[in-house]
Coordinates of C-alpha atoms and ligand atoms in Angstrom, one line a residue:
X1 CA 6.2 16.7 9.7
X2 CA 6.7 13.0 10.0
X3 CA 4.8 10.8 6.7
X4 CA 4.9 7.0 7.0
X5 CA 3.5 4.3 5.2
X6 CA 4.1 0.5 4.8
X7 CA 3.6 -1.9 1.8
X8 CA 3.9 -6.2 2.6
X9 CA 5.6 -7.9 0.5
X10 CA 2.8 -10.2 -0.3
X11 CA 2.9 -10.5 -4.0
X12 CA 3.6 -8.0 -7.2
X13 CA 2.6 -4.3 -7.0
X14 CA -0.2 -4.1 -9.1
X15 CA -2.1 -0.4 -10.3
X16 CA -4.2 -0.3 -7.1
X17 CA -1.0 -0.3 -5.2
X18 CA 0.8 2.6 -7.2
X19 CA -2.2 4.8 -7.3
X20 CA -3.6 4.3 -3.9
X21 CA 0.0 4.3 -1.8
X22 CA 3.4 4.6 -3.5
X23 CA 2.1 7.6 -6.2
X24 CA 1.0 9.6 -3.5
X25 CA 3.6 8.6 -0.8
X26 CA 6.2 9.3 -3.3
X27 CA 4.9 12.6 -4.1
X28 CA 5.0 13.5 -0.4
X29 CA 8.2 13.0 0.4
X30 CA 8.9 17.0 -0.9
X31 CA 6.6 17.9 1.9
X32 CA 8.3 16.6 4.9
X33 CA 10.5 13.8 6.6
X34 CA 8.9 10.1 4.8
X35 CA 9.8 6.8 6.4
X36 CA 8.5 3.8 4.0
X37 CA 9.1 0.4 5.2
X38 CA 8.6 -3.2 3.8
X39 CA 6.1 -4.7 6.5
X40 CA 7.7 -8.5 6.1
X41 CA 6.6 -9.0 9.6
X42 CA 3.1 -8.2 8.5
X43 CA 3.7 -10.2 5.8
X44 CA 3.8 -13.4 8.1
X45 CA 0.5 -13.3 8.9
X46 CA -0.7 -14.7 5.8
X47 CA 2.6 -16.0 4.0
X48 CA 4.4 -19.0 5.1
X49 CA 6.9 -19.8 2.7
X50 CA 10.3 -18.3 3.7
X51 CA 11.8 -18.3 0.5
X52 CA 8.8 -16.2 -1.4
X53 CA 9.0 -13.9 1.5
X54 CA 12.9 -13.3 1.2
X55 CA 12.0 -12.5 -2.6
X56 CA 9.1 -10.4 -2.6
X57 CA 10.5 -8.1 0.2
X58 CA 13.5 -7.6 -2.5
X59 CA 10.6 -7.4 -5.0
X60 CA 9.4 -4.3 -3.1
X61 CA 12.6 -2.4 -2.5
X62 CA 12.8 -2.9 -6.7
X63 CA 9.8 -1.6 -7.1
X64 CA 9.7 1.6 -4.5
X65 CA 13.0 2.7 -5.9
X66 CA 12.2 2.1 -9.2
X67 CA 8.9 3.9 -8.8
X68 CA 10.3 7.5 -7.8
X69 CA 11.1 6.5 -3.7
X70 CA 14.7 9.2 -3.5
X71 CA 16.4 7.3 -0.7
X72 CA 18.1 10.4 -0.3
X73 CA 15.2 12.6 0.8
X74 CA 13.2 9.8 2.3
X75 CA 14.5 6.9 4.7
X76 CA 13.7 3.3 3.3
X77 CA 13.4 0.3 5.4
X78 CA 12.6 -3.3 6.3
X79 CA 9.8 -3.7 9.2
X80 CA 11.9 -6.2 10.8
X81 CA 15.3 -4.0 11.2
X82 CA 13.5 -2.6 13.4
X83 CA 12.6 -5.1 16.5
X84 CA 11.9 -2.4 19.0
X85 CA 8.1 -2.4 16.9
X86 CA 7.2 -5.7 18.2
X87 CA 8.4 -4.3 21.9
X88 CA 5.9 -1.9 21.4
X89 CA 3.0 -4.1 19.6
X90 CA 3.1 -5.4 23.4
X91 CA 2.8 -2.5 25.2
X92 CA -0.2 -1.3 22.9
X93 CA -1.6 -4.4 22.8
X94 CA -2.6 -4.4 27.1
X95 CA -4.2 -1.2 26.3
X96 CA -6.0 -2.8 23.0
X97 CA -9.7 -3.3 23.8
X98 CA -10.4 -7.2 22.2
X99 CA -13.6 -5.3 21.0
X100 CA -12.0 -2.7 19.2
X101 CA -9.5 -5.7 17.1
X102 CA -13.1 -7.9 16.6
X103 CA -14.5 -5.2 14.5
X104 CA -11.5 -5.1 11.8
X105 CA -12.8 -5.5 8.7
X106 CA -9.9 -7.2 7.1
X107 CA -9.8 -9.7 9.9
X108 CA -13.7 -10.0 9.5
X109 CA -12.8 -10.4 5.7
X110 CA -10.5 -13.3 6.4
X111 CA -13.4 -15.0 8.8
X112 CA -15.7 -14.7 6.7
X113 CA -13.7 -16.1 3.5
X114 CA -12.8 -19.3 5.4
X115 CA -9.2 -18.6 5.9
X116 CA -7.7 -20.3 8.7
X117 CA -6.9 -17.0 11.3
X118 CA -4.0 -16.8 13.5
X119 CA -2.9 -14.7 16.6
X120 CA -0.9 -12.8 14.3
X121 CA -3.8 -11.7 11.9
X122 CA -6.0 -11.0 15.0
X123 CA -3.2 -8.9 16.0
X124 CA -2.3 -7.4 13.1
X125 CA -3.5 -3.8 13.8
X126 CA -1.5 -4.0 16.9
X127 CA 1.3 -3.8 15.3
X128 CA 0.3 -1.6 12.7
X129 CA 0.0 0.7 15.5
X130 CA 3.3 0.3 16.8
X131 CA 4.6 0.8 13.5
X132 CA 3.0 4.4 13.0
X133 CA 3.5 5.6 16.6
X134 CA 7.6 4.4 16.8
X135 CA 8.2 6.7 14.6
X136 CA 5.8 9.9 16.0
X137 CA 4.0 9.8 12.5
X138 CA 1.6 12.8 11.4
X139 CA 0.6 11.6 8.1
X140 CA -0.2 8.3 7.0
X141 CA -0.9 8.0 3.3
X142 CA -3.2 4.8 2.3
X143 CA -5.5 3.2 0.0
X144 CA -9.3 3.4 1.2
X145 CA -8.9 -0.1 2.9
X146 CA -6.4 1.1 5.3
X147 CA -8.3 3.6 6.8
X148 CA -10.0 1.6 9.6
X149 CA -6.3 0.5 10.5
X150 CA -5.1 4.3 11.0
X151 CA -8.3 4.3 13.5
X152 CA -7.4 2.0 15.5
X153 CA -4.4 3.0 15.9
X154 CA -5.2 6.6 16.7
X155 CA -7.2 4.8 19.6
X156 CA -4.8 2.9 21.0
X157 CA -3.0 6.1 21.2
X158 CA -5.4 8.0 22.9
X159 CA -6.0 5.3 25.7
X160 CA -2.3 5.1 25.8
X161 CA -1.9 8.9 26.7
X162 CA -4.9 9.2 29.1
X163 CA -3.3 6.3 31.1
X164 CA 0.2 7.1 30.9
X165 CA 0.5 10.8 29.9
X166 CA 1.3 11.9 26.5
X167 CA 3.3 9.5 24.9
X168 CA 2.5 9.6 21.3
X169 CA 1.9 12.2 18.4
X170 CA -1.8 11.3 17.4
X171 CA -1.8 10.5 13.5
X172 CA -4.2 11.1 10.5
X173 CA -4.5 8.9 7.5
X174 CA -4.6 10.4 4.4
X175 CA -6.4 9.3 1.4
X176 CA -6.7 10.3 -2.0
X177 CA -10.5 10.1 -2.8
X178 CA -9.9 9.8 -6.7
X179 CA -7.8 6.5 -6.2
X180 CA -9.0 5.0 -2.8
X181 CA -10.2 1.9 -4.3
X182 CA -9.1 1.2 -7.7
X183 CA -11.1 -1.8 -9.2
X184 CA -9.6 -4.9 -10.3
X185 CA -10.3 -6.8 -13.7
X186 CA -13.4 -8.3 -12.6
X187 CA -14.8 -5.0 -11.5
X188 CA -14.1 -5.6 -7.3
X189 CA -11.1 -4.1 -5.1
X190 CA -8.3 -4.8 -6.9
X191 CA -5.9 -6.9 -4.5
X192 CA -3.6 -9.3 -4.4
X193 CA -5.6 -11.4 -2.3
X194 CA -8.4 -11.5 -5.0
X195 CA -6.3 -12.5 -8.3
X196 CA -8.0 -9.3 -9.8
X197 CA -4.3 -7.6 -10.6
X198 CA -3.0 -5.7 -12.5
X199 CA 0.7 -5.5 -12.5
X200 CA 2.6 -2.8 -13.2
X201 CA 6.0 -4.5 -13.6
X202 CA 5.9 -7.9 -15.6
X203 CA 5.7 -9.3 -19.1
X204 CA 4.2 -7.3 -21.8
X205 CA 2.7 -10.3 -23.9
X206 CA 0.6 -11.5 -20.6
X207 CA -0.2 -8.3 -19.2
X208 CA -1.8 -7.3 -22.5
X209 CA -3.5 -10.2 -22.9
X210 CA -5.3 -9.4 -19.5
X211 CA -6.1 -6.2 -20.0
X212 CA -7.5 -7.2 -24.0
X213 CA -9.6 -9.8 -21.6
X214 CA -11.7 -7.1 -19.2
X215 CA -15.0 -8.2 -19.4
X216 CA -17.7 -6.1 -21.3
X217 CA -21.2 -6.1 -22.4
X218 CA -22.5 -7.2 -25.6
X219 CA -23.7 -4.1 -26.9
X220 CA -22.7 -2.9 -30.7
X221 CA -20.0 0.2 -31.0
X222 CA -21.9 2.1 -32.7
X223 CA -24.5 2.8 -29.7
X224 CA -24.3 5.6 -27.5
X225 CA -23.3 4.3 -24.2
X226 CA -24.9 6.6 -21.7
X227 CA -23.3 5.2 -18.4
X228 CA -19.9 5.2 -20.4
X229 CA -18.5 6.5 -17.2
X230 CA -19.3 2.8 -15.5
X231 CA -16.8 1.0 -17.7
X232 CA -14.0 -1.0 -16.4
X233 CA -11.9 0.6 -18.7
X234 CA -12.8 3.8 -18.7
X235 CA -12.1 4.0 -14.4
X236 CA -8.6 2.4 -15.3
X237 CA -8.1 4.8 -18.2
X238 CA -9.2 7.8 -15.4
X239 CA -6.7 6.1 -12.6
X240 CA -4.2 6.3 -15.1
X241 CA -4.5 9.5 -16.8
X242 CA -7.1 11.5 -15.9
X243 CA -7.6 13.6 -18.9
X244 CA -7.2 10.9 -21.6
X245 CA -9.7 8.6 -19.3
X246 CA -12.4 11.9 -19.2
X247 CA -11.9 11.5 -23.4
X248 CA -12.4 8.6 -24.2
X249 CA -15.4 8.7 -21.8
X250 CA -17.0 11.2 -24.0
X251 CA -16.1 9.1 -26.8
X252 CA -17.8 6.1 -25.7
X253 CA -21.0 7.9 -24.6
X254 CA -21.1 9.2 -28.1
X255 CA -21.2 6.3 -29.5
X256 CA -18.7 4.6 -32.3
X257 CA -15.8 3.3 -30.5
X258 CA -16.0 -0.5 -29.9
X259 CA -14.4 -2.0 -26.7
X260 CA -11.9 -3.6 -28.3
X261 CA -10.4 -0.3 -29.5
X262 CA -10.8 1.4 -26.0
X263 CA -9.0 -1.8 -24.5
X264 CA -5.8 -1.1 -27.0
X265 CA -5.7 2.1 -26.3
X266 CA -6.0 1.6 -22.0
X267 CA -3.0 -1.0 -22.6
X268 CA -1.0 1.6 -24.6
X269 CA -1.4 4.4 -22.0
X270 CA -0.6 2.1 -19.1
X271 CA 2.3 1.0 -20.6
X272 CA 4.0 3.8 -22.0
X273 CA 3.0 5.3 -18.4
X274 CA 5.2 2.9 -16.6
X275 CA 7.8 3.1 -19.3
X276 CA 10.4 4.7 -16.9
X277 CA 10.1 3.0 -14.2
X278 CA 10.6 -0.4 -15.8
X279 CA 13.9 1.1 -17.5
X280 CA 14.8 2.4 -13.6
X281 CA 14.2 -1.1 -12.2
X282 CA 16.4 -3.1 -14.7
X283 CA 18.9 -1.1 -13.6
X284 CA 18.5 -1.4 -10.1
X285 CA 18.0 -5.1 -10.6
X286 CA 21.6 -5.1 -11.7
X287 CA 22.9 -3.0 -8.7
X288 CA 21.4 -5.0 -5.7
X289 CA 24.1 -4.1 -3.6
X290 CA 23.0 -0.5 -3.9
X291 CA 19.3 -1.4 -2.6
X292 CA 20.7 -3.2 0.3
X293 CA 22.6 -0.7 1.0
X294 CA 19.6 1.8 0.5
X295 CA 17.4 -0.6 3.3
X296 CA 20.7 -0.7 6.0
X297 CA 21.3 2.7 5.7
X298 CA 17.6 3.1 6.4
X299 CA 16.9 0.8 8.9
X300 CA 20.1 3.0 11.0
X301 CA 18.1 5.9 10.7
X302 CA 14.3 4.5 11.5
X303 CA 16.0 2.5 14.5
X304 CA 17.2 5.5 16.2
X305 CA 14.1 7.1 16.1
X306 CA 12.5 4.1 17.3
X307 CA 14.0 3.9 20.0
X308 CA 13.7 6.8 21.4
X309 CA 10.1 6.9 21.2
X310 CA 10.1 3.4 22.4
X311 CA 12.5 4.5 25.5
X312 CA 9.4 7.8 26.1
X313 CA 6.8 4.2 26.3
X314 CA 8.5 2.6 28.6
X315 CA 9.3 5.6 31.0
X316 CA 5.9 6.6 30.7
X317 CA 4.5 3.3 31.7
X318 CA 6.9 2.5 34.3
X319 CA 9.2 0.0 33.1
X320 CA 11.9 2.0 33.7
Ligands
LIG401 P1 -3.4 -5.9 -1.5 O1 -4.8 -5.7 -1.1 O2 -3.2 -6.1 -2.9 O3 -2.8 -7.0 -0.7 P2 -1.9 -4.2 0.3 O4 -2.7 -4.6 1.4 O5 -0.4 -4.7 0.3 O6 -2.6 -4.6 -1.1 O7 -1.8 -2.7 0.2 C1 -0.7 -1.8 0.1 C2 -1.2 -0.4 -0.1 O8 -1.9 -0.2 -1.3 C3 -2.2 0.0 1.0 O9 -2.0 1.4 1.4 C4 -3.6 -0.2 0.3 O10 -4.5 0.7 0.9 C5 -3.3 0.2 -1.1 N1 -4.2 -0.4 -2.0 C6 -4.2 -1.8 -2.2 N2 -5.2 -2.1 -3.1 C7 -5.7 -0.9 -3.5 C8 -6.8 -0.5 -4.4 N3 -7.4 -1.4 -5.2 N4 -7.1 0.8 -4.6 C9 -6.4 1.8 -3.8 N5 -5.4 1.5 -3.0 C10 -5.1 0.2 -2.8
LIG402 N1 -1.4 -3.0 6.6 C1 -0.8 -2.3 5.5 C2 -1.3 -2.9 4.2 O1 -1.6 -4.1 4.2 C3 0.7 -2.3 5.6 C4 1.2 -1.6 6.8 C5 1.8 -2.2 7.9 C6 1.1 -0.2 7.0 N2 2.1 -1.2 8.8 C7 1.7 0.0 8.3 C8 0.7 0.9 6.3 C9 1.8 1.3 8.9 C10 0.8 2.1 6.9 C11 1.3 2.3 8.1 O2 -1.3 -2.3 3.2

């Protein structure tokens, strides 16, 4: 069974990224043959500075590894090692219904918030698609917002096989309900697009300060706070650890526990939670030539198996 999922190196990895993708990827890479990728060509879409993008993509391999990704059991890449995707982006994209691309949300997202679009964004579930079937992908593990994505591409497939015989392995996203949309400091998605982060690697003084700054109501501690389970810091608290979060619900329901209290202790748990990981990435920071080497030898493996699904395309549709 083939799992594959992509991250863009658009900014820091914040909690919605962990809990919703890389926890969940990295746990399945004991269940069959993972291929993650850095999706820099993704990335271009919506980031135009070359230098941020050369350091964010190194960003992301830091923060994969360091998060639990065991280049030995799964193969770790960069998108763009891998040309033979935008090959394929072209070949998908003749079979790509305009209609089906004008209903993405994300792109509808971007329209509606005023940001200047591009061919690229418009695009940007064509390649997505190429990305999943290069590498005949069962399993494609993704936050909540993804899901339309995995769609489309499971469309594109379809046509593609009706028209040309079967080509590609149909895939299914796979989302973890508890963590498909973790909420951001001011209550919305949390996204790097929406300054709503919260990052898991970064300084402790500022990233404590945010979290002492989550908004709450005005109400006394001592009340009972019947809809306890509504509270920004209560859903982190849950995201984080499940069994503490359900706690300190009850607490806060009860009554007696002031916010400022439940935002010490959500710090606390969050740090201590990513304790290991920071340790793992300091190291790795100093040992870049290892995570380089890590990406090459992965983009080796993901290329051959790119292009011979690639090389079943263009049989299939009679360029060769
Ligand atoms: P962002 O919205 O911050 O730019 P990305 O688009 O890079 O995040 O998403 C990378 C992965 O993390 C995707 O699989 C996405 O679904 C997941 N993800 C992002 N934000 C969240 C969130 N708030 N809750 C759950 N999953 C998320
Ligand atoms: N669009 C995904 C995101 O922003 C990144 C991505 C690109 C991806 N290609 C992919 C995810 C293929 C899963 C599979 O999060």
């Amino acid at each position: 069974m083939r799992i594959l999922s992509g991250i863009q190196p658009s900014g820091a990895l914040h909690l919605g990224n962990y809990f919703g993708m890389m926890r969940p990827a990295i746990e399945l890479q004991e269940k069959g043959e993972a291929f993650y990728f850095i999706a820099d060509y993704h990335s271009m879409t919506s980031l135009f500075d070359a230098n941020e993008r050369r350091k964010n993509t190194l960003d992301v391999a830091l923060d994969f590894l360091a998060c639990g990704l065991d280049p030995k059991r799964s193969v770790f890449f960069k998108q763009s090692d891998v040309p033979e995707v935008c090959e394929l982006s072209w070949l998908l994209s003749t079979l790509t219904p305009m209609s089906l691309l004008e209903k993405s949300h994300s792109y509808k997202d971007k329209i509606a918030k005023g940001i200047p679009v591009n061919h690229g964004l418009f695009a940007y579930p064509v390649l997505m698609a190429a990305d999943i079937l290069i590498y005949d992908s069962n399993i494609v593990p993704v936050g909540q917002d993804q899901k339309q994505h995995v769609e489309i591409t499971r469309d594109i497939a379809i046509k593609f096989n009706e028209q040309y015989g079967q080509t590609f392995v149909i895939p299914e996203p796979q989302i973890r309900e508890s963590v498909a949309k973790v909420p951001g400091i001011d209550g919305e998605k949390m996204s790097k697009s929406y300054g709503n982060t919260i990052e898991i690697f970064g300084d402790e003084k500022a990233l404590r300060k945010k979290v002492m700054a989550l908004k709450m109501d005005s109400r006394q501690p001592a009340e009972p706070k019947p809809d306890a389970d509504q509270n920004l810091a209560i859903q982190l608290l849950k995201v984080i650890d499940a069994g503490v979060g359900k706690e300190w619900e009850e607490k806060l329901r009860a009554g007696g526990l002031g916010y400022g209290d439940l935002k010490k202790k959500l710090f606390e748990v969050y740090w201590e939670y990513f304790a290991a990981a920071r340790q793992k990435r300091a190291e790795l920071s100093a040992n870049l030539d290892f995570v380089n080497q890590v990406l090459a030898d992965g983009a080796a493996k993901a290329r051959g198996k790119a292009r011979e699904v690639l090389q079943r395309a263009r049989k299939a549709s009679g360029l060769e």
